Amino acid sequence: MKALRAYRGSLLHFLGDPGDGADGSAVQYFDDGLLVVENGLVKAAGEARDLLPTLPAAAQVVDHTGRLLMPGFIDTHIHYPQTDMIAAYSAQLLDWLDDHAFPAERRFADAGHAAESSRFFLDELMRNGTTTALVFGTVHAVSVDAFFAEAEARNLRMIAGKVLMDRNCPEYLRDTPDGGYRDSSSLIEKWHGRGRLHYAITPRFAITSSDAQLESAGRLATEHPGVFVHSHVAENLNEVRWARELFPQARSYLDVYEHFGLLRERAVYAHCIHLDDEDRSRMAHTGAAAAVCATSNLFLGSGLFDFAAARHAGMRIGLGTDVGGGTSFNMLRTLAETYKVAQMGGHRLTPWRGFYLATLGGAKALGLDDRIGNFAPAREADFIVLRMDSTPLIARRMKTARTPAEKLFALMMLGDDREIGATYIMGDCVWNTLS
Ligand code: GUN
Ligand code: ZN
């Protein structure tokens, strides 16, 4: 049994969606707070002056005074096999896939490369304070075996899946409807629900799967309702045009996924930029979630996610880095770009809502908010410590910020990986620059 341990510092977490206004009722912020952890789970979170007297005399209190403790970041869309080609110069999405993504993914037929890449990738997530992610593998089953083995060894709550892709891509990355179905079924059997791991059925996007393959993906989704579905939709205008040509009978690109039974709870679609209101309403009614990927959408010139329309439709959203289309593993940098994308659409992302989306909002998008995402009692103790002084500029800016909201906003605009002072998984420290 792990001893009870407490962490003192400023504390931020959310009880619900703080919305777009200044209403702070869903926000819990304690300037001098205490997080109490026992056996890897949250026991209590609140004011230090209230909780310190309740601790047993022998309890260890770790002093993070002056730092900010919050739940670990949740990345709702990322590609681990694209780590090595992040920041690759190209044109827009379809050229970039051909020039960089597909060649990089080819190397994941090799188990050794997949294992070494998984180690680097998960180190990078920990270093950036991201404790849960929804992760694309490649078309090779071995890429997912390697990823899950490494995530299991680190006791991480991670979701991943083998890419399904049987057309409109290089020969060397193709599977078949039957082969993809069999590999996915075996991987689900082997990994889904093992430790803290979950499987995601992962058709890359409708363009690279035949009708027969999308049908088999839908069959898997029906056979395994607790398993995730993970794909891309409506990212780029040329992609949307191509999808319309390939599926002329569909009402829209999104409708292709609904037709094959792939719009449901625990289905997460990256981008969702070029949707119409009917699509947004279908997302909301089916319980599917959008992963908003601001750095990727700017880098690939894809477009601007419409926050107001998503809110109006009642869509569930989370934030994704989309590495390697995205340009950073870091959720603070992602928040900065998300804020600017919202601004370009005339929408203001408050710092409360930004940090909500990066934590509890992500957990809700994934349907995992009963386990992760905030400091409610019995939640898994995956949390991070933000330094608040990681650069001379941030340290200086914090002195002029008068309110917690001002501090958070400055952090979300100026922070990067240097802000992550420590990362804890189930109460164990896995990254530490503080001592
Ligand atoms: N659409 C289909 N595949 C991909 C991918 O690897 N990255 C991005 N950003 N979009 C995609
Ligand atoms: Zn992606």
Short mmCIF file of C-alpha atoms and ligand atoms in Angstrom, two decimals:
data_model
loop_
_atom_site.label_atom_id
_atom_site.label_comp_id
_atom_site.label_asym_id
_atom_site.label_seq_id
_atom_site.Cartn_x
_atom_site.Cartn_y
_atom_site.Cartn_z
CA MET A 1 0.00 0.00 0.00
CA LYS A 2 1.32 3.45 -0.90
CA ALA A 3 1.54 5.92 1.95
CA LEU A 4 -0.69 8.90 2.14
CA ARG A 5 1.06 11.98 0.80
CA ALA A 6 -0.01 15.60 0.50
CA TYR A 7 1.12 18.34 -1.89
CA ARG A 8 0.89 22.00 -0.93
CA GLY A 9 0.68 24.80 -3.50
CA SER A 10 -1.91 26.72 -5.48
CA LEU A 11 -4.55 24.31 -6.78
CA LEU A 12 -6.74 24.52 -9.90
CA HIS A 13 -9.34 22.08 -11.13
CA PHE A 14 -12.86 22.10 -12.57
CA LEU A 15 -16.16 20.61 -11.48
CA GLY A 16 -17.82 21.27 -14.84
CA ASP A 17 -17.67 23.45 -17.94
CA PRO A 18 -17.06 27.05 -16.84
CA GLY A 19 -18.67 28.30 -20.07
CA ASP A 20 -17.61 31.34 -22.00
CA GLY A 21 -18.35 34.00 -19.40
CA ALA A 22 -16.68 35.11 -16.20
CA ASP A 23 -18.82 32.81 -14.04
CA GLY A 24 -16.42 30.93 -11.82
CA SER A 25 -18.84 28.46 -10.23
CA ALA A 26 -17.40 25.43 -12.03
CA VAL A 27 -13.84 26.45 -11.10
CA GLN A 28 -12.07 25.45 -7.90
CA TYR A 29 -8.99 27.55 -7.27
CA PHE A 30 -7.18 27.55 -3.92
CA ASP A 31 -4.32 30.00 -3.59
CA ASP A 32 -2.84 28.04 -0.66
CA GLY A 33 -4.23 24.61 -1.41
CA LEU A 34 -3.53 21.01 -0.50
CA LEU A 35 -3.91 17.88 -2.62
CA VAL A 36 -4.07 14.69 -0.56
CA VAL A 37 -3.25 11.44 -2.37
CA GLU A 38 -3.57 7.89 -1.04
CA ASN A 39 -2.86 4.64 -2.92
CA GLY A 40 -2.53 6.57 -6.18
CA LEU A 41 -5.96 8.18 -5.88
CA VAL A 42 -7.11 11.64 -4.84
CA LYS A 43 -8.33 11.61 -1.24
CA ALA A 44 -9.07 15.31 -0.89
CA ALA A 45 -8.38 18.71 -2.47
CA GLY A 46 -9.04 22.06 -0.82
CA GLU A 47 -7.68 24.85 1.33
CA ALA A 48 -4.43 23.91 3.09
CA ARG A 49 -5.66 25.44 6.35
CA ASP A 50 -8.71 23.13 6.34
CA LEU A 51 -6.97 19.93 5.26
CA LEU A 52 -3.60 20.07 7.06
CA PRO A 53 -5.18 19.41 10.50
CA THR A 54 -6.91 16.29 9.13
CA LEU A 55 -3.64 14.57 8.11
CA PRO A 56 -2.09 11.85 10.26
CA ALA A 57 0.98 13.09 12.14
CA ALA A 58 3.33 10.95 10.01
CA ALA A 59 1.96 12.17 6.66
CA GLN A 60 4.54 13.60 4.29
CA VAL A 61 3.71 17.07 2.93
CA VAL A 62 5.56 18.00 -0.26
CA ASP A 63 5.97 21.75 -0.45
CA HIS A 64 5.17 23.27 -3.86
CA THR A 65 4.29 26.69 -2.45
CA GLY A 66 4.38 29.30 -5.20
CA ARG A 67 3.66 26.63 -7.87
CA LEU A 68 0.34 25.59 -9.39
CA LEU A 69 -0.98 22.03 -9.11
CA MET A 70 -3.56 20.90 -11.62
CA PRO A 71 -4.79 17.67 -13.23
CA GLY A 72 -2.55 16.32 -16.00
CA PHE A 73 -3.27 17.53 -19.53
CA ILE A 74 -5.38 15.36 -21.82
CA ASP A 75 -4.47 15.30 -25.51
CA THR A 76 -7.49 14.05 -27.48
CA HIS A 77 -5.66 13.57 -30.79
CA ILE A 78 -2.02 12.75 -31.54
CA HIS A 79 0.01 10.46 -33.84
CA TYR A 80 2.95 8.79 -32.09
CA PRO A 81 4.53 7.55 -35.36
CA GLN A 82 4.76 11.13 -36.64
CA THR A 83 7.12 12.25 -33.88
CA ASP A 84 10.18 12.05 -36.13
CA MET A 85 8.69 14.20 -38.90
CA ILE A 86 7.13 16.97 -36.79
CA ALA A 87 7.73 20.37 -38.39
CA ALA A 88 8.20 19.02 -41.94
CA TYR A 89 7.94 21.58 -44.73
CA SER A 90 5.29 20.87 -47.35
CA ALA A 91 2.07 22.17 -48.87
CA GLN A 92 -1.31 21.37 -47.32
CA LEU A 93 -2.75 18.15 -45.86
CA LEU A 94 -2.88 15.77 -48.84
CA ASP A 95 0.65 16.61 -50.09
CA TRP A 96 2.00 16.58 -46.55
CA LEU A 97 0.62 13.06 -46.01
CA ASP A 98 2.36 11.83 -49.18
CA ASP A 99 5.61 13.71 -48.60
CA HIS A 100 6.12 13.09 -44.90
CA ALA A 101 3.49 11.19 -42.91
CA PHE A 102 3.28 8.01 -45.01
CA PRO A 103 7.06 7.51 -45.39
CA ALA A 104 7.55 8.03 -41.64
CA GLU A 105 4.80 5.53 -40.82
CA ARG A 106 6.38 2.87 -43.06
CA ARG A 107 9.18 2.38 -40.52
CA PHE A 108 6.70 1.10 -37.91
CA ALA A 109 6.59 -2.33 -39.53
CA ASP A 110 9.73 -2.79 -37.45
CA ALA A 111 9.00 -3.72 -33.81
CA GLY A 112 12.30 -2.30 -32.59
CA HIS A 113 11.66 1.09 -34.15
CA ALA A 114 8.10 1.10 -32.76
CA ALA A 115 9.34 0.30 -29.24
CA GLU A 116 12.09 2.93 -29.29
CA SER A 117 9.66 5.54 -30.70
CA SER A 118 7.06 4.69 -28.05
CA ARG A 119 9.61 5.28 -25.31
CA PHE A 120 10.64 8.66 -26.71
CA PHE A 121 7.02 9.68 -27.34
CA LEU A 122 5.85 8.81 -23.83
CA ASP A 123 8.89 10.54 -22.29
CA GLU A 124 7.92 13.61 -24.30
CA LEU A 125 4.30 13.47 -23.09
CA MET A 126 5.45 13.23 -19.44
CA ARG A 127 7.90 16.11 -19.93
CA ASN A 128 5.02 18.19 -21.27
CA GLY A 129 2.58 17.28 -18.50
CA THR A 130 0.26 15.24 -20.72
CA THR A 131 -0.88 12.24 -18.73
CA THR A 132 -3.56 10.79 -21.05
CA ALA A 133 -3.75 10.81 -24.85
CA LEU A 134 -5.82 9.35 -27.68
CA VAL A 135 -3.14 8.07 -30.03
CA PHE A 136 -2.94 6.97 -33.66
CA GLY A 137 -0.62 4.05 -34.37
CA THR A 138 0.16 2.97 -37.93
CA VAL A 139 -1.41 0.31 -40.12
CA HIS A 140 0.99 -2.22 -38.51
CA ALA A 141 -0.42 -4.15 -35.52
CA VAL A 142 3.09 -4.26 -34.10
CA SER A 143 3.07 -0.45 -33.75
CA VAL A 144 0.16 -0.72 -31.32
CA ASP A 145 1.61 -3.69 -29.43
CA ALA A 146 4.80 -1.73 -28.86
CA PHE A 147 2.95 1.39 -27.75
CA PHE A 148 0.66 -0.40 -25.32
CA ALA A 149 3.54 -2.44 -23.85
CA GLU A 150 5.42 0.76 -23.04
CA ALA A 151 2.32 2.56 -21.70
CA GLU A 152 1.46 -0.45 -19.53
CA ALA A 153 4.98 -0.56 -18.07
CA ARG A 154 4.50 3.08 -17.03
CA ASN A 155 0.97 2.53 -15.67
CA LEU A 156 -0.47 5.24 -17.96
CA ARG A 157 -4.10 5.77 -18.93
CA MET A 158 -3.72 5.73 -22.70
CA ILE A 159 -5.95 5.01 -25.70
CA ALA A 160 -4.55 3.81 -29.03
CA GLY A 161 -5.38 1.84 -32.13
CA LYS A 162 -4.12 0.34 -35.37
CA VAL A 163 -4.85 2.42 -38.45
CA LEU A 164 -7.30 0.91 -40.94
CA MET A 165 -6.35 1.93 -44.47
CA ASP A 166 -6.97 -0.11 -47.62
CA ARG A 167 -6.92 2.42 -50.50
CA ASN A 168 -5.67 5.81 -51.69
CA CYS A 169 -2.34 5.42 -49.91
CA PRO A 170 0.99 3.77 -50.78
CA GLU A 171 0.89 -0.01 -51.30
CA TYR A 172 3.32 -0.48 -48.45
CA LEU A 173 0.80 0.92 -45.92
CA ARG A 174 -2.32 -0.95 -47.04
CA ASP A 175 -4.28 -3.54 -45.14
CA THR A 176 -7.52 -5.24 -46.23
CA PRO A 177 -11.02 -5.15 -44.73
CA ASP A 178 -10.62 -8.70 -43.38
CA GLY A 179 -7.02 -8.28 -42.23
CA GLY A 180 -7.80 -4.96 -40.54
CA TYR A 181 -10.81 -6.49 -38.81
CA ARG A 182 -8.82 -9.50 -37.57
CA ASP A 183 -5.86 -7.43 -36.34
CA SER A 184 -8.16 -4.95 -34.57
CA SER A 185 -10.16 -7.75 -32.93
CA SER A 186 -6.97 -9.40 -31.62
CA LEU A 187 -5.61 -6.09 -30.34
CA ILE A 188 -8.90 -5.35 -28.57
CA GLU A 189 -8.83 -8.80 -26.98
CA LYS A 190 -5.24 -8.37 -25.88
CA TRP A 191 -5.16 -4.76 -24.67
CA HIS A 192 -8.56 -3.15 -24.12
CA GLY A 193 -9.23 -2.85 -20.40
CA ARG A 194 -5.77 -4.21 -19.47
CA GLY A 195 -4.35 -2.01 -16.71
CA ARG A 196 -5.27 1.56 -17.64
CA LEU A 197 -5.37 0.97 -21.40
CA HIS A 198 -8.20 1.34 -23.92
CA TYR A 199 -8.44 0.45 -27.60
CA ALA A 200 -9.60 2.78 -30.38
CA ILE A 201 -10.92 1.50 -33.74
CA THR A 202 -8.93 3.79 -36.06
CA PRO A 203 -9.98 4.22 -39.69
CA ARG A 204 -7.52 6.92 -40.83
CA PHE A 205 -10.22 8.90 -42.68
CA ALA A 206 -13.00 7.91 -45.06
CA ILE A 207 -10.76 8.61 -48.06
CA THR A 208 -8.32 5.79 -47.26
CA SER A 209 -10.94 3.13 -46.48
CA SER A 210 -13.20 1.29 -48.93
CA ASP A 211 -16.90 0.82 -48.17
CA ALA A 212 -16.09 -2.75 -47.13
CA GLN A 213 -13.50 -1.55 -44.64
CA LEU A 214 -15.72 1.15 -43.16
CA GLU A 215 -18.42 -1.47 -42.81
CA SER A 216 -16.06 -3.76 -40.91
CA ALA A 217 -15.00 -0.83 -38.69
CA GLY A 218 -18.68 -0.21 -37.94
CA ARG A 219 -19.10 -3.91 -37.12
CA LEU A 220 -16.21 -3.69 -34.65
CA ALA A 221 -17.77 -0.57 -33.11
CA THR A 222 -21.07 -2.41 -32.59
CA GLU A 223 -19.40 -5.55 -31.26
CA HIS A 224 -17.32 -3.53 -28.77
CA PRO A 225 -19.41 -0.60 -27.51
CA GLY A 226 -16.86 0.26 -24.79
CA VAL A 227 -14.06 0.63 -27.33
CA PHE A 228 -13.23 4.05 -28.79
CA VAL A 229 -13.54 5.15 -32.43
CA HIS A 230 -10.89 7.59 -33.66
CA SER A 231 -10.64 9.28 -37.05
CA HIS A 232 -10.34 12.58 -38.94
CA VAL A 233 -13.08 14.62 -40.60
CA ALA A 234 -13.51 17.90 -42.49
CA GLU A 235 -9.98 19.18 -41.97
CA ASN A 236 -9.07 20.51 -45.39
CA LEU A 237 -11.19 21.72 -48.34
CA ASN A 238 -9.50 19.45 -50.91
CA GLU A 239 -9.98 16.51 -48.56
CA VAL A 240 -13.70 17.38 -48.21
CA ARG A 241 -14.08 17.57 -52.00
CA TRP A 242 -12.39 14.19 -52.45
CA ALA A 243 -14.59 12.58 -49.78
CA ARG A 244 -17.69 13.93 -51.57
CA GLU A 245 -16.48 12.40 -54.86
CA LEU A 246 -15.82 9.04 -53.23
CA PHE A 247 -19.17 8.93 -51.40
CA PRO A 248 -21.62 10.78 -53.68
CA GLN A 249 -24.62 9.22 -51.94
CA ALA A 250 -23.71 10.70 -48.53
CA ARG A 251 -25.32 13.94 -47.33
CA SER A 252 -21.91 15.14 -46.16
CA TYR A 253 -18.42 13.87 -45.33
CA LEU A 254 -19.44 13.35 -41.68
CA ASP A 255 -22.52 11.47 -42.84
CA VAL A 256 -20.25 8.75 -44.29
CA TYR A 257 -19.14 7.86 -40.76
CA GLU A 258 -22.70 7.94 -39.43
CA HIS A 259 -23.84 5.67 -42.27
CA PHE A 260 -21.28 3.04 -41.21
CA GLY A 261 -22.19 3.23 -37.51
CA LEU A 262 -19.09 5.18 -36.52
CA LEU A 263 -20.76 8.18 -34.88
CA ARG A 264 -21.45 7.35 -31.27
CA GLU A 265 -20.33 7.93 -27.69
CA ARG A 266 -16.55 7.41 -27.41
CA ALA A 267 -16.06 8.35 -31.06
CA VAL A 268 -13.58 11.20 -31.47
CA TYR A 269 -13.10 13.08 -34.75
CA ALA A 270 -10.08 15.30 -35.23
CA HIS A 271 -10.53 18.79 -36.75
CA CYS A 272 -14.28 19.17 -37.58
CA ILE A 273 -13.56 22.49 -39.31
CA HIS A 274 -15.60 22.34 -42.53
CA LEU A 275 -18.85 21.00 -41.04
CA ASP A 276 -22.33 22.42 -41.52
CA ASP A 277 -24.93 22.91 -38.80
CA GLU A 278 -26.59 19.58 -39.55
CA ASP A 279 -23.23 17.83 -39.09
CA ARG A 280 -22.69 19.64 -35.79
CA SER A 281 -26.11 18.62 -34.63
CA ARG A 282 -25.37 14.97 -35.55
CA MET A 283 -22.13 15.13 -33.57
CA ALA A 284 -24.00 16.47 -30.53
CA HIS A 285 -26.92 14.02 -30.76
CA THR A 286 -24.79 10.93 -31.22
CA GLY A 287 -22.39 11.87 -28.40
CA ALA A 288 -19.35 11.92 -30.68
CA ALA A 289 -16.66 14.45 -29.77
CA ALA A 290 -14.43 16.80 -31.76
CA ALA A 291 -10.70 17.11 -31.11
CA VAL A 292 -9.77 20.74 -31.85
CA CYS A 293 -6.21 20.85 -33.20
CA ALA A 294 -5.19 24.49 -33.48
CA THR A 295 -1.43 24.23 -34.10
CA SER A 296 -2.01 21.66 -36.83
CA ASN A 297 -4.81 23.63 -38.47
CA LEU A 298 -2.59 26.72 -38.67
CA PHE A 299 0.52 24.82 -39.76
CA LEU A 300 -1.26 22.93 -42.56
CA GLY A 301 -3.40 25.95 -43.49
CA SER A 302 -6.52 23.87 -42.94
CA GLY A 303 -8.90 26.46 -41.50
CA LEU A 304 -10.34 27.75 -38.24
CA PHE A 305 -12.49 25.68 -35.88
CA ASP A 306 -15.81 27.45 -35.23
CA PHE A 307 -16.15 27.59 -31.44
CA ALA A 308 -19.42 29.52 -31.43
CA ALA A 309 -21.14 27.07 -33.79
CA ALA A 310 -19.85 24.09 -31.80
CA ARG A 311 -21.15 25.63 -28.58
CA HIS A 312 -24.50 26.44 -30.20
CA ALA A 313 -24.89 22.84 -31.39
CA GLY A 314 -23.91 21.44 -27.98
CA MET A 315 -20.93 19.53 -29.39
CA ARG A 316 -18.47 17.93 -27.02
CA ILE A 317 -14.94 19.15 -27.66
CA GLY A 318 -11.43 18.44 -26.41
CA LEU A 319 -8.01 19.73 -27.46
CA GLY A 320 -5.52 17.81 -29.57
CA THR A 321 -1.92 18.56 -30.48
CA ASP A 322 -2.13 16.39 -33.65
CA VAL A 323 1.65 15.91 -33.68
CA GLY A 324 3.19 15.67 -36.33
CA GLY A 325 0.69 17.89 -38.26
CA GLY A 326 0.64 19.85 -35.03
CA THR A 327 3.83 21.67 -34.13
CA SER A 328 4.08 21.10 -30.38
CA PHE A 329 3.55 18.36 -27.80
CA ASN A 330 2.88 21.07 -25.26
CA MET A 331 -0.67 21.88 -24.18
CA LEU A 332 0.19 25.44 -23.08
CA ARG A 333 1.47 26.23 -26.56
CA THR A 334 -1.60 24.51 -27.96
CA LEU A 335 -3.83 26.66 -25.74
CA ALA A 336 -2.14 29.82 -27.02
CA GLU A 337 -2.87 28.88 -30.63
CA THR A 338 -6.39 27.75 -29.72
CA TYR A 339 -7.04 31.15 -28.21
CA LYS A 340 -5.87 32.88 -31.41
CA VAL A 341 -7.98 30.60 -33.63
CA ALA A 342 -11.02 31.46 -31.50
CA GLN A 343 -10.16 35.16 -31.77
CA MET A 344 -10.03 34.91 -35.57
CA GLY A 345 -13.61 33.62 -35.43
CA GLY A 346 -14.76 36.42 -33.14
CA HIS A 347 -14.93 34.08 -30.14
CA ARG A 348 -13.11 34.59 -26.84
CA LEU A 349 -11.62 31.62 -25.02
CA THR A 350 -11.41 32.52 -21.33
CA PRO A 351 -8.44 31.14 -19.40
CA TRP A 352 -10.86 29.12 -17.26
CA ARG A 353 -12.39 27.45 -20.31
CA GLY A 354 -8.97 26.93 -21.88
CA PHE A 355 -7.62 25.02 -18.86
CA TYR A 356 -10.97 23.24 -18.52
CA LEU A 357 -10.71 21.99 -22.12
CA ALA A 358 -7.12 20.85 -21.53
CA THR A 359 -8.19 18.78 -18.48
CA LEU A 360 -11.78 17.90 -17.50
CA GLY A 361 -13.18 18.86 -20.93
CA GLY A 362 -10.80 16.38 -22.56
CA ALA A 363 -11.79 13.72 -20.04
CA LYS A 364 -15.48 14.35 -20.81
CA ALA A 365 -14.84 14.23 -24.56
CA LEU A 366 -13.28 10.79 -24.00
CA GLY A 367 -15.96 9.64 -21.53
CA LEU A 368 -13.27 9.12 -18.89
CA ASP A 369 -14.30 11.88 -16.49
CA ASP A 370 -15.23 9.36 -13.81
CA ARG A 371 -11.52 8.45 -13.56
CA ILE A 372 -9.40 11.42 -14.64
CA GLY A 373 -9.63 15.14 -15.37
CA ASN A 374 -10.12 16.71 -11.93
CA PHE A 375 -9.37 16.32 -8.23
CA ALA A 376 -12.71 14.88 -7.11
CA PRO A 377 -12.29 12.18 -4.44
CA ALA A 378 -11.16 8.77 -5.81
CA ARG A 379 -10.00 10.19 -9.16
CA GLU A 380 -6.68 8.78 -10.35
CA ALA A 381 -3.89 11.04 -9.12
CA ASP A 382 -2.39 12.03 -12.49
CA PHE A 383 -1.36 15.63 -11.90
CA ILE A 384 1.22 18.26 -12.76
CA VAL A 385 3.03 21.10 -11.05
CA LEU A 386 3.41 24.29 -13.08
CA ARG A 387 6.46 26.34 -12.09
CA MET A 388 4.97 29.85 -12.59
CA ASP A 389 8.50 31.22 -13.11
CA SER A 390 9.93 29.10 -15.92
CA THR A 391 11.29 32.08 -17.85
CA PRO A 392 12.36 35.53 -16.63
CA LEU A 393 9.45 37.01 -18.59
CA ILE A 394 6.85 34.71 -17.02
CA ALA A 395 8.27 35.36 -13.53
CA ARG A 396 8.03 39.12 -14.18
CA ARG A 397 4.55 38.92 -15.71
CA MET A 398 3.26 36.92 -12.71
CA LYS A 399 4.18 39.83 -10.43
CA THR A 400 1.89 42.22 -12.30
CA ALA A 401 -1.00 39.77 -12.71
CA ARG A 402 -3.57 40.66 -10.08
CA THR A 403 -6.03 37.79 -10.24
CA PRO A 404 -5.76 34.00 -10.72
CA ALA A 405 -7.48 34.39 -14.11
CA GLU A 406 -4.84 36.91 -15.21
CA LYS A 407 -2.05 34.56 -14.14
CA LEU A 408 -3.59 31.64 -15.97
CA PHE A 409 -4.10 33.66 -19.10
CA ALA A 410 -0.47 34.82 -19.14
CA LEU A 411 0.62 31.23 -18.57
CA MET A 412 -1.51 29.99 -21.44
CA MET A 413 -0.08 32.60 -23.79
CA LEU A 414 3.59 32.47 -22.69
CA GLY A 415 4.16 28.99 -21.27
CA ASP A 416 5.81 25.96 -22.85
CA ASP A 417 7.49 22.71 -21.75
CA ARG A 418 9.73 24.62 -19.33
CA GLU A 419 6.64 25.38 -17.22
CA ILE A 420 6.12 21.71 -16.35
CA GLY A 421 7.96 21.41 -13.04
CA ALA A 422 6.75 17.90 -12.23
CA THR A 423 4.40 15.21 -13.54
CA TYR A 424 2.81 12.57 -11.34
CA ILE A 425 1.14 9.33 -12.47
CA MET A 426 -1.13 7.61 -9.94
CA GLY A 427 0.68 9.59 -7.26
CA ASP A 428 4.18 8.63 -8.45
CA CYS A 429 6.53 11.33 -9.70
CA VAL A 430 7.67 10.52 -13.27
CA TRP A 431 9.12 13.91 -14.27
CA ASN A 432 10.72 16.42 -11.93
CA THR A 433 12.71 19.60 -12.51
CA LEU A 434 11.96 21.09 -9.11
CA SER A 435 14.52 19.47 -6.86
N1 GUN B 1 -6.02 13.05 -42.16
C1 GUN B 1 -5.72 11.77 -42.47
N2 GUN B 1 -4.55 11.41 -41.93
C2 GUN B 1 -4.07 12.48 -41.28
C3 GUN B 1 -2.89 12.72 -40.52
O1 GUN B 1 -2.02 11.87 -40.34
N3 GUN B 1 -2.77 13.97 -40.00
C4 GUN B 1 -3.71 14.92 -40.15
N4 GUN B 1 -3.53 16.12 -39.59
N5 GUN B 1 -4.82 14.72 -40.87
C5 GUN B 1 -5.00 13.51 -41.42
ZN ZN B 2 -4.35 13.69 -36.97
#
